[in-house]
Amino acid sequence: MLEEAGEVLENMLKASCLPLGFIVFLPAVLLLVAPPLPAADAAHEFTVYRMQQYDLQGQPYVLLHTATANGFQMVTSGVQSKAVSDWLITSVEGRLTGLGGEDLPTIVIVAHYDAFGVAPWLSHGADSNGSGISVLLELARLFSRLYTYKRTHAAYNLLFFASGGGKFNYQGTKRWLEDNLDHTDSSLLQDNVAFVLCLDTVGRGDSLHLHVSKPPREGTLQHAFLRELEMVAAHQFPELRFSMVHKKVNLAEDILAWEHERFAIRRLPAFTLSHLESHRDGQRSSIMDVRSRVDSKTLTRNTRLIAEALTRVIYNLTEKGTPADMPVFTEQMQIQQEQLDSVMDWLTTQPRAAQLVHKDGTLLSTLEHYLGRYLKEVKQHHIKADKRDPEFVFYDQLKQVMNAYRVKPAIFDLLLAVCIGAYLGMAYTAVQHFDLLYRTVQRLLLKAKTQ
């Protein structure tokens, strides 16, 4: 009986060797055959951990919850970006020459076409400043029709300028002014400039603000334009709140607040129209500035207001007794909302970050073609960016794919190694105990046989 029990126990111990060895070596095998982490063949990578919230109340689980925190490793694929040494800024200008001599006052209408955002490929800039370019093109269309007929051909030169590099301290405007004021003997800007009207973010809201660096003096044409804006807004658009915002040019700042300050520095009377009360508003540099954020009716209303006020100044309608509540642009000369919408749709279908706009691209060629339909002497203006004002650097790799991998922190590997070590230690201890038990039973059986 004792011999049979010993044989059964011996067979049990022998049979348990396979599952015991399987249990001992399974973790090591799994670690060896587990797939490695994705290769970090990328320009940049970083890890973000999201800690779960627990009410620990002094319980000894801090290390465990720290080790099991969720983490994501962000890896961007591609080669290292390189700085672009020569970067061109392109602007487009055109004009309508007034009737009645060469020494005529000039009204300049300006809007920058580029956009800005943390992701260049997502910077569509609908309100800032697609709306300003849309209004500029519509004004060019309206006044070209007025300047076609001798009876309505005004005694003012109109100069339209779609500037580039606006989001980088208005580089295009700066160099354009230098070329026209310092490096040439004949320019409309060197003659009698009545005022410069800059358009920036005019596609939303129920308010418009005229930003000035110096309040216009009474008796000047810029003061007359301010009065016309106030009068037209009050009589034709009572729902619109109009005001003037005075801010001096701060040359100590690296970045100018508005585009008109470039002209104010050169002692040219200028102001900016915008529905934003402050230049620090985040809407001007947001990737969320998309087409849906521009209201077509608001853009049309603001275009009408600007066109009406400009027309009343240019043709001196107030002095001639024209009522303030009588619109000028009606019937066949009315503002075309469909035209504004189509221009906005075209502008916002493509990113317009300054480093993405090339001089031979479709954006500038289409803009030049559009202005050429209504204006004279339309041409592109190319300049190299001055990196010292302000200091900025562009890179050639603007679009890269980012992959997110779910990972654990380094303490998780440490904790896992401790657990595996403890597991193997316990398995080793169990094997030793089984071996000791096996030898003890064998000795008992041998002793029983000898007796």
CSV table of C-alpha atoms in Angstrom, one decimal:
chain,number,residue,atom,x,y,z
A,1,MET,CA,0.0,0.0,0.0
A,2,LEU,CA,2.8,2.4,0.9
A,3,GLU,CA,4.7,1.5,-2.2
A,4,GLU,CA,1.7,2.3,-4.4
A,5,ALA,CA,1.2,5.7,-2.7
A,6,GLY,CA,4.9,6.4,-3.3
A,7,GLU,CA,4.6,5.6,-7.0
A,8,VAL,CA,1.6,7.8,-7.4
A,9,LEU,CA,3.3,10.7,-5.7
A,10,GLU,CA,6.4,10.2,-7.8
A,11,ASN,CA,4.4,10.2,-11.0
A,12,MET,CA,2.6,13.4,-9.9
A,13,LEU,CA,5.8,15.2,-9.3
A,14,LYS,CA,7.2,14.2,-12.6
A,15,ALA,CA,4.0,15.2,-14.4
A,16,SER,CA,4.0,18.6,-12.7
A,17,CYS,CA,7.5,19.5,-14.1
A,18,LEU,CA,6.1,20.6,-17.5
A,19,PRO,CA,3.4,23.0,-16.3
A,20,LEU,CA,5.7,24.3,-13.6
A,21,GLY,CA,8.5,25.1,-16.1
A,22,PHE,CA,5.9,26.6,-18.5
A,23,ILE,CA,4.7,28.9,-15.7
A,24,VAL,CA,8.3,29.9,-14.8
A,25,PHE,CA,9.5,30.7,-18.3
A,26,LEU,CA,6.3,32.0,-19.9
A,27,PRO,CA,6.9,35.7,-18.9
A,28,ALA,CA,10.5,35.6,-20.2
A,29,VAL,CA,9.3,34.1,-23.5
A,30,LEU,CA,6.6,36.8,-23.8
A,31,LEU,CA,9.1,39.6,-23.2
A,32,LEU,CA,11.4,38.1,-25.9
A,33,VAL,CA,8.7,37.7,-28.6
A,34,ALA,CA,6.8,40.9,-27.8
A,35,PRO,CA,7.0,43.4,-30.7
A,36,PRO,CA,9.3,46.4,-30.0
A,37,LEU,CA,8.1,49.9,-29.8
A,38,PRO,CA,7.7,51.8,-33.1
A,39,ALA,CA,11.0,53.1,-34.4
A,40,ALA,CA,11.5,56.8,-33.7
A,41,ASP,CA,12.7,57.7,-37.2
A,42,ALA,CA,11.4,61.2,-36.9
A,43,ALA,CA,12.4,64.8,-36.6
A,44,HIS,CA,10.7,65.3,-33.2
A,45,GLU,CA,9.1,63.2,-30.5
A,46,PHE,CA,7.7,63.8,-27.1
A,47,THR,CA,5.6,62.0,-24.5
A,48,VAL,CA,2.5,63.3,-22.7
A,49,TYR,CA,1.1,61.6,-19.6
A,50,ARG,CA,-2.4,61.9,-18.4
A,51,MET,CA,-2.7,61.1,-14.7
A,52,GLN,CA,-5.9,59.6,-13.5
A,53,GLN,CA,-7.5,61.3,-10.5
A,54,TYR,CA,-7.8,59.3,-7.3
A,55,ASP,CA,-8.8,60.2,-3.8
A,56,LEU,CA,-5.9,58.4,-2.1
A,57,GLN,CA,-6.3,59.8,1.4
A,58,GLY,CA,-2.9,58.6,2.4
A,59,GLN,CA,-3.3,55.1,1.1
A,60,PRO,CA,-0.1,53.4,-0.2
A,61,TYR,CA,-1.2,53.3,-3.8
A,62,VAL,CA,0.5,56.4,-5.2
A,63,LEU,CA,3.3,54.4,-6.9
A,64,LEU,CA,0.8,52.0,-8.5
A,65,HIS,CA,-1.4,54.7,-9.9
A,66,THR,CA,1.7,56.6,-11.1
A,67,ALA,CA,3.0,53.6,-12.9
A,68,THR,CA,-0.4,52.8,-14.6
A,69,ALA,CA,-0.9,56.4,-15.9
A,70,ASN,CA,-2.0,56.8,-19.5
A,71,GLY,CA,0.7,58.2,-21.8
A,72,PHE,CA,1.0,59.0,-25.4
A,73,GLN,CA,4.2,59.3,-27.4
A,74,MET,CA,3.9,61.8,-30.3
A,75,VAL,CA,6.2,61.0,-33.2
A,76,THR,CA,6.5,63.1,-36.4
A,77,SER,CA,7.8,61.3,-39.4
A,78,GLY,CA,10.1,63.0,-41.9
A,79,VAL,CA,13.5,64.6,-42.1
A,80,GLN,CA,14.7,67.5,-40.1
A,81,SER,CA,13.4,70.8,-41.2
A,82,LYS,CA,15.8,73.3,-42.7
A,83,ALA,CA,15.7,77.1,-42.6
A,84,VAL,CA,14.7,78.9,-45.8
A,85,SER,CA,17.4,81.5,-46.6
A,86,ASP,CA,15.6,83.5,-49.3
A,87,TRP,CA,11.9,84.1,-48.8
A,88,LEU,CA,10.0,86.3,-51.1
A,89,ILE,CA,7.0,88.5,-50.2
A,90,THR,CA,4.7,89.3,-53.1
A,91,SER,CA,2.1,92.1,-53.2
A,92,VAL,CA,-0.3,93.2,-55.9
A,93,GLU,CA,-1.2,96.8,-56.8
A,94,GLY,CA,-3.4,98.6,-59.3
A,95,ARG,CA,-4.9,102.0,-59.8
A,96,LEU,CA,-7.7,104.1,-61.1
A,97,THR,CA,-6.5,107.5,-62.4
A,98,GLY,CA,-8.7,110.5,-61.6
A,99,LEU,CA,-9.9,113.1,-64.1
A,100,GLY,CA,-8.7,116.6,-64.2
A,101,GLY,CA,-4.9,116.9,-64.2
A,102,GLU,CA,-1.9,115.1,-62.9
A,103,ASP,CA,-1.5,116.6,-59.4
A,104,LEU,CA,-4.7,115.0,-58.0
A,105,PRO,CA,-5.2,113.7,-54.4
A,106,THR,CA,-4.8,110.0,-54.0
A,107,ILE,CA,-6.9,107.7,-51.8
A,108,VAL,CA,-5.1,104.4,-51.0
A,109,ILE,CA,-7.1,101.3,-50.1
A,110,VAL,CA,-5.0,98.5,-48.5
A,111,ALA,CA,-5.7,95.0,-47.2
A,112,HIS,CA,-3.2,92.2,-46.5
A,113,TYR,CA,-4.1,88.8,-48.0
A,114,ASP,CA,-2.1,86.4,-45.9
A,115,ALA,CA,-3.2,84.5,-42.8
A,116,PHE,CA,-1.5,83.2,-39.7
A,117,GLY,CA,-1.8,80.3,-37.2
A,118,VAL,CA,0.2,77.8,-35.3
A,119,ALA,CA,-0.3,75.3,-38.1
A,120,PRO,CA,0.4,76.9,-41.5
A,121,TRP,CA,-1.5,74.3,-43.4
A,122,LEU,CA,-4.6,75.1,-41.4
A,123,SER,CA,-4.4,78.9,-41.6
A,124,HIS,CA,-7.2,79.9,-43.9
A,125,GLY,CA,-7.8,83.4,-42.4
A,126,ALA,CA,-11.4,83.9,-43.3
A,127,ASP,CA,-12.1,87.0,-41.3
A,128,SER,CA,-8.5,88.0,-40.9
A,129,ASN,CA,-8.0,88.9,-43.6
A,130,GLY,CA,-10.0,87.3,-46.3
A,131,SER,CA,-12.9,89.7,-45.5
A,132,GLY,CA,-10.6,92.7,-46.1
A,133,ILE,CA,-9.5,91.4,-49.5
A,134,SER,CA,-13.1,90.7,-50.5
A,135,VAL,CA,-14.1,94.2,-49.7
A,136,LEU,CA,-11.1,95.6,-51.5
A,137,LEU,CA,-12.0,93.7,-54.7
A,138,GLU,CA,-15.6,94.7,-54.5
A,139,LEU,CA,-14.6,98.4,-54.1
A,140,ALA,CA,-12.3,98.1,-57.1
A,141,ARG,CA,-15.3,96.7,-59.1
A,142,LEU,CA,-17.7,99.5,-58.1
A,143,PHE,CA,-15.4,102.4,-58.6
A,144,SER,CA,-14.1,101.1,-61.9
A,145,ARG,CA,-17.6,101.4,-63.2
A,146,LEU,CA,-17.9,104.9,-61.8
A,147,TYR,CA,-14.6,105.9,-63.4
A,148,THR,CA,-15.6,104.5,-66.8
A,149,TYR,CA,-18.0,107.4,-67.5
A,150,LYS,CA,-16.8,110.9,-67.8
A,151,ARG,CA,-19.8,112.2,-65.9
A,152,THR,CA,-19.0,110.1,-62.8
A,153,HIS,CA,-15.2,110.2,-63.2
A,154,ALA,CA,-14.0,111.8,-59.9
A,155,ALA,CA,-11.0,114.0,-59.4
A,156,TYR,CA,-9.2,111.5,-57.2
A,157,ASN,CA,-6.6,108.8,-57.9
A,158,LEU,CA,-7.6,105.5,-56.3
A,159,LEU,CA,-4.7,103.2,-55.5
A,160,PHE,CA,-5.5,99.6,-54.5
A,161,PHE,CA,-2.9,97.5,-52.7
A,162,ALA,CA,-3.2,93.8,-51.7
A,163,SER,CA,-0.2,93.5,-49.4
A,164,GLY,CA,1.8,90.4,-48.5
A,165,GLY,CA,3.6,89.6,-45.3
A,166,GLY,CA,0.9,91.3,-43.3
A,167,LYS,CA,1.1,88.8,-40.4
A,168,PHE,CA,4.8,89.4,-40.1
A,169,ASN,CA,4.9,93.1,-39.2
A,170,TYR,CA,3.5,94.2,-42.5
A,171,GLN,CA,6.7,93.5,-44.4
A,172,GLY,CA,5.2,93.9,-47.8
A,173,THR,CA,3.8,97.3,-47.0
A,174,LYS,CA,7.0,98.5,-45.4
A,175,ARG,CA,9.1,97.7,-48.4
A,176,TRP,CA,6.5,99.0,-50.8
A,177,LEU,CA,6.6,102.3,-49.1
A,178,GLU,CA,10.4,102.4,-49.2
A,179,ASP,CA,10.4,101.7,-52.9
A,180,ASN,CA,7.7,104.4,-53.6
A,181,LEU,CA,9.0,107.1,-51.3
A,182,ASP,CA,12.7,106.6,-51.2
A,183,HIS,CA,13.8,104.8,-54.4
A,184,THR,CA,11.7,106.5,-57.1
A,185,ASP,CA,11.1,110.0,-58.5
A,186,SER,CA,7.5,109.5,-59.6
A,187,SER,CA,4.9,107.8,-57.5
A,188,LEU,CA,1.3,108.4,-56.4
A,189,LEU,CA,2.5,108.1,-52.8
A,190,GLN,CA,4.9,111.0,-53.3
A,191,ASP,CA,2.2,113.3,-54.4
A,192,ASN,CA,-0.9,114.5,-52.5
A,193,VAL,CA,-2.1,111.5,-50.5
A,194,ALA,CA,-5.5,112.3,-49.1
A,195,PHE,CA,-5.7,109.3,-46.7
A,196,VAL,CA,-5.0,105.6,-46.6
A,197,LEU,CA,-7.8,103.2,-45.7
A,198,CYS,CA,-6.7,99.8,-44.4
A,199,LEU,CA,-9.2,96.9,-44.1
A,200,ASP,CA,-8.8,94.2,-41.6
A,201,THR,CA,-11.3,91.7,-40.1
A,202,VAL,CA,-14.6,93.3,-41.3
A,203,GLY,CA,-16.7,90.1,-41.7
A,204,ARG,CA,-18.4,89.7,-38.3
A,205,GLY,CA,-20.1,91.5,-35.5
A,206,ASP,CA,-22.4,94.4,-35.0
A,207,SER,CA,-19.7,97.1,-34.6
A,208,LEU,CA,-17.0,98.8,-36.6
A,209,HIS,CA,-14.0,100.7,-35.2
A,210,LEU,CA,-11.8,103.2,-37.0
A,211,HIS,CA,-8.4,102.7,-35.5
A,212,VAL,CA,-6.2,105.8,-35.8
A,213,SER,CA,-2.7,106.7,-34.6
A,214,LYS,CA,-3.6,110.4,-34.6
A,215,PRO,CA,-7.1,111.8,-34.6
A,216,PRO,CA,-7.8,113.6,-37.9
A,217,ARG,CA,-8.0,117.4,-37.8
A,218,GLU,CA,-11.1,119.2,-38.8
A,219,GLY,CA,-11.1,120.4,-42.4
A,220,THR,CA,-9.0,117.5,-43.7
A,221,LEU,CA,-10.3,114.8,-46.0
A,222,GLN,CA,-9.7,112.1,-43.4
A,223,HIS,CA,-11.9,114.0,-40.9
A,224,ALA,CA,-14.6,114.3,-43.6
A,225,PHE,CA,-14.4,110.5,-44.2
A,226,LEU,CA,-14.8,109.9,-40.4
A,227,ARG,CA,-17.9,112.1,-40.3
A,228,GLU,CA,-19.3,110.3,-43.4
A,229,LEU,CA,-18.8,106.9,-41.8
A,230,GLU,CA,-20.6,108.1,-38.6
A,231,MET,CA,-23.4,109.6,-40.6
A,232,VAL,CA,-24.0,106.7,-42.9
A,233,ALA,CA,-23.9,104.2,-40.1
A,234,ALA,CA,-26.4,106.3,-38.1
A,235,HIS,CA,-28.9,106.8,-40.9
A,236,GLN,CA,-28.6,103.7,-43.1
A,237,PHE,CA,-27.4,101.1,-40.6
A,238,PRO,CA,-28.8,101.9,-37.1
A,239,GLU,CA,-28.1,98.4,-35.8
A,240,LEU,CA,-24.3,99.1,-36.4
A,241,ARG,CA,-22.2,100.6,-33.6
A,242,PHE,CA,-19.5,102.8,-35.0
A,243,SER,CA,-16.6,104.4,-33.0
A,244,MET,CA,-13.1,105.7,-33.3
A,245,VAL,CA,-10.2,104.1,-31.4
A,246,HIS,CA,-7.1,106.2,-30.9
A,247,LYS,CA,-3.8,104.4,-30.2
A,248,LYS,CA,-0.4,105.9,-30.7
A,249,VAL,CA,2.3,104.1,-32.6
A,250,ASN,CA,4.6,102.3,-30.1
A,251,LEU,CA,8.0,102.0,-31.8
A,252,ALA,CA,9.3,100.1,-28.8
A,253,GLU,CA,7.2,97.1,-29.6
A,254,ASP,CA,8.5,94.5,-32.1
A,255,ILE,CA,5.2,94.1,-33.8
A,256,LEU,CA,3.0,96.9,-35.0
A,257,ALA,CA,-0.6,96.8,-34.0
A,258,TRP,CA,-2.3,97.6,-37.3
A,259,GLU,CA,-1.3,98.1,-40.9
A,260,HIS,CA,-2.0,101.8,-41.0
A,261,GLU,CA,0.8,102.3,-38.5
A,262,ARG,CA,3.3,101.5,-41.4
A,263,PHE,CA,1.9,104.6,-43.2
A,264,ALA,CA,1.7,106.7,-40.1
A,265,ILE,CA,5.4,106.2,-39.5
A,266,ARG,CA,6.0,107.7,-42.9
A,267,ARG,CA,3.7,110.6,-42.0
A,268,LEU,CA,0.9,109.6,-44.3
A,269,PRO,CA,-2.7,110.0,-42.9
A,270,ALA,CA,-4.0,106.5,-42.4
A,271,PHE,CA,-6.5,104.4,-40.4
A,272,THR,CA,-7.8,100.8,-40.2
A,273,LEU,CA,-11.4,99.7,-40.2
A,274,SER,CA,-12.1,96.5,-38.2
A,275,HIS,CA,-14.9,95.1,-36.1
A,276,LEU,CA,-12.2,94.2,-33.4
A,277,GLU,CA,-11.7,96.8,-30.8
A,278,SER,CA,-8.2,95.6,-29.9
A,279,HIS,CA,-5.3,94.5,-32.0
A,280,ARG,CA,-4.5,91.8,-29.4
A,281,ASP,CA,-7.7,89.8,-30.2
A,282,GLY,CA,-6.8,86.2,-30.7
A,283,GLN,CA,-9.1,85.9,-33.7
A,284,ARG,CA,-6.5,87.5,-35.9
A,285,SER,CA,-4.1,84.6,-35.5
A,286,SER,CA,-6.3,81.6,-35.0
A,287,ILE,CA,-6.7,78.4,-37.1
A,288,MET,CA,-10.3,78.5,-36.1
A,289,ASP,CA,-10.9,81.5,-38.4
A,290,VAL,CA,-12.7,79.5,-41.0
A,291,ARG,CA,-15.3,80.4,-43.7
A,292,SER,CA,-18.3,79.6,-41.4
A,293,ARG,CA,-17.2,82.4,-39.0
A,294,VAL,CA,-17.8,85.1,-41.6
A,295,ASP,CA,-21.3,86.2,-41.9
A,296,SER,CA,-22.2,87.1,-45.5
A,297,LYS,CA,-24.9,89.7,-44.6
A,298,THR,CA,-22.5,91.4,-42.2
A,299,LEU,CA,-19.8,91.5,-44.8
A,300,THR,CA,-22.2,92.9,-47.4
A,301,ARG,CA,-23.4,95.6,-44.9
A,302,ASN,CA,-19.9,96.7,-44.0
A,303,THR,CA,-19.0,96.8,-47.7
A,304,ARG,CA,-22.0,99.1,-48.3
A,305,LEU,CA,-21.0,101.3,-45.5
A,306,ILE,CA,-17.4,101.8,-46.7
A,307,ALA,CA,-18.5,102.3,-50.3
A,308,GLU,CA,-21.2,104.8,-49.4
A,309,ALA,CA,-18.8,106.8,-47.1
A,310,LEU,CA,-16.0,106.8,-49.8
A,311,THR,CA,-18.4,107.9,-52.5
A,312,ARG,CA,-19.8,110.7,-50.4
A,313,VAL,CA,-16.3,112.0,-49.7
A,314,ILE,CA,-15.0,111.6,-53.3
A,315,TYR,CA,-18.0,113.3,-54.9
A,316,ASN,CA,-18.6,115.7,-52.0
A,317,LEU,CA,-22.3,114.6,-51.8
A,318,THR,CA,-22.9,116.0,-48.3
A,319,GLU,CA,-21.9,119.5,-49.4
A,320,LYS,CA,-24.2,119.1,-52.4
A,321,GLY,CA,-27.2,118.4,-50.2
A,322,THR,CA,-27.6,114.7,-50.7
A,323,PRO,CA,-29.5,113.2,-47.7
A,324,ALA,CA,-27.5,110.9,-45.4
A,325,ASP,CA,-30.2,108.2,-45.6
A,326,MET,CA,-30.2,108.1,-49.4
A,327,PRO,CA,-28.1,105.2,-50.6
A,328,VAL,CA,-25.8,105.7,-53.6
A,329,PHE,CA,-25.3,102.1,-54.7
A,330,THR,CA,-28.7,100.8,-55.8
A,331,GLU,CA,-30.1,98.7,-58.6
A,332,GLN,CA,-27.4,97.9,-61.1
A,333,MET,CA,-24.7,99.5,-59.0
A,334,GLN,CA,-25.6,97.7,-55.7
A,335,ILE,CA,-23.2,95.6,-53.7
A,336,GLN,CA,-23.2,92.0,-54.9
A,337,GLN,CA,-23.4,89.6,-52.0
A,338,GLU,CA,-22.9,86.7,-54.4
A,339,GLN,CA,-19.6,88.3,-55.6
A,340,LEU,CA,-18.4,88.7,-52.0
A,341,ASP,CA,-19.3,85.1,-51.1
A,342,SER,CA,-17.6,83.7,-54.2
A,343,VAL,CA,-14.4,85.6,-53.3
A,344,MET,CA,-14.6,84.4,-49.7
A,345,ASP,CA,-15.1,80.8,-50.8
A,346,TRP,CA,-12.1,81.0,-53.1
A,347,LEU,CA,-9.8,82.6,-50.5
A,348,THR,CA,-10.7,80.1,-47.7
A,349,THR,CA,-10.3,76.9,-49.8
A,350,GLN,CA,-6.5,77.2,-49.5
A,351,PRO,CA,-4.2,78.0,-46.6
A,352,ARG,CA,-2.7,81.5,-47.0
A,353,ALA,CA,0.1,81.4,-44.5
A,354,ALA,CA,2.8,83.7,-45.8
A,355,GLN,CA,5.4,80.9,-46.2
A,356,LEU,CA,3.0,78.9,-48.3
A,357,VAL,CA,2.3,81.7,-50.8
A,358,HIS,CA,4.6,81.6,-53.8
A,359,LYS,CA,5.0,84.3,-56.4
A,360,ASP,CA,4.1,81.8,-59.2
A,361,GLY,CA,1.2,80.3,-57.3
A,362,THR,CA,-2.4,80.3,-58.3
A,363,LEU,CA,-3.4,82.7,-55.4
A,364,LEU,CA,-1.4,85.6,-56.6
A,365,SER,CA,-2.0,85.0,-60.3
A,366,THR,CA,-5.8,84.9,-59.7
A,367,LEU,CA,-5.7,88.0,-57.5
A,368,GLU,CA,-3.7,89.8,-60.2
A,369,HIS,CA,-6.1,88.7,-62.9
A,370,TYR,CA,-9.1,89.8,-60.9
A,371,LEU,CA,-7.7,93.2,-60.2
A,372,GLY,CA,-6.7,93.5,-63.9
A,373,ARG,CA,-10.4,93.3,-64.9
A,374,TYR,CA,-11.1,96.6,-63.1
A,375,LEU,CA,-7.9,98.5,-62.6
A,376,LYS,CA,-5.1,99.9,-64.6
A,377,GLU,CA,-1.3,99.2,-64.3
A,378,VAL,CA,-1.8,96.1,-62.2
A,379,LYS,CA,1.5,94.5,-61.3
A,380,GLN,CA,3.1,92.3,-58.7
A,381,HIS,CA,5.6,93.7,-56.2
A,382,HIS,CA,8.3,91.3,-55.1
A,383,ILE,CA,10.7,91.9,-52.2
A,384,LYS,CA,12.9,89.7,-49.9
A,385,ALA,CA,11.8,89.5,-46.3
A,386,ASP,CA,13.8,91.5,-43.8
A,387,LYS,CA,14.4,89.0,-41.0
A,388,ARG,CA,15.5,91.7,-38.7
A,389,ASP,CA,12.1,93.4,-38.4
A,390,PRO,CA,11.0,91.3,-36.6
A,391,GLU,CA,13.5,88.5,-36.4
A,392,PHE,CA,11.8,85.4,-37.8
A,393,VAL,CA,12.8,82.2,-39.6
A,394,PHE,CA,10.8,80.0,-42.0
A,395,TYR,CA,11.4,76.3,-42.5
A,396,ASP,CA,10.9,74.1,-45.5
A,397,GLN,CA,9.1,71.2,-43.8
A,398,LEU,CA,5.7,72.7,-43.1
A,399,LYS,CA,3.5,69.6,-43.2
A,400,GLN,CA,4.4,66.4,-41.4
A,401,VAL,CA,2.4,63.4,-40.2
A,402,MET,CA,2.2,63.0,-36.4
A,403,ASN,CA,1.5,59.5,-34.9
A,404,ALA,CA,0.4,59.0,-31.4
A,405,TYR,CA,1.5,55.8,-29.6
A,406,ARG,CA,0.1,54.7,-26.3
A,407,VAL,CA,2.9,54.1,-23.8
A,408,LYS,CA,3.6,53.7,-20.1
A,409,PRO,CA,6.1,55.7,-18.1
A,410,ALA,CA,9.5,54.4,-17.1
A,411,ILE,CA,8.4,53.6,-13.6
A,412,PHE,CA,6.0,51.1,-15.2
A,413,ASP,CA,8.9,49.1,-16.6
A,414,LEU,CA,10.6,49.2,-13.2
A,415,LEU,CA,7.5,48.0,-11.5
A,416,LEU,CA,7.0,45.3,-14.1
A,417,ALA,CA,10.6,44.1,-13.7
A,418,VAL,CA,10.1,43.9,-9.9
A,419,CYS,CA,6.9,41.9,-10.4
A,420,ILE,CA,8.6,39.5,-12.8
A,421,GLY,CA,11.5,39.1,-10.4
A,422,ALA,CA,9.2,38.4,-7.5
A,423,TYR,CA,7.2,35.9,-9.7
A,424,LEU,CA,10.4,34.1,-10.7
A,425,GLY,CA,11.6,34.1,-7.1
A,426,MET,CA,8.4,32.5,-5.9
A,427,ALA,CA,8.5,30.0,-8.7
A,428,TYR,CA,12.1,29.1,-7.9
A,429,THR,CA,11.2,28.7,-4.2
A,430,ALA,CA,8.3,26.5,-5.1
A,431,VAL,CA,10.5,24.3,-7.3
A,432,GLN,CA,13.0,24.0,-4.4
A,433,HIS,CA,10.2,22.9,-2.1
A,434,PHE,CA,8.9,20.4,-4.6
A,435,ASP,CA,12.4,19.1,-5.0
A,436,LEU,CA,12.9,18.8,-1.3
A,437,LEU,CA,9.6,17.1,-0.9
A,438,TYR,CA,10.4,14.7,-3.7
A,439,ARG,CA,13.7,13.7,-2.1
A,440,THR,CA,12.1,13.3,1.3
A,441,VAL,CA,9.5,11.0,-0.1
A,442,GLN,CA,12.1,9.0,-1.9
A,443,ARG,CA,14.1,8.6,1.2
A,444,LEU,CA,11.0,7.4,3.1
A,445,LEU,CA,10.1,5.0,0.4
A,446,LEU,CA,13.7,3.7,0.3
A,447,LYS,CA,13.7,3.3,4.1
A,448,ALA,CA,10.4,1.5,4.0
A,449,LYS,CA,11.7,-1.0,1.4
A,450,THR,CA,14.8,-1.8,3.4
A,451,GLN,CA,12.7,-2.4,6.5
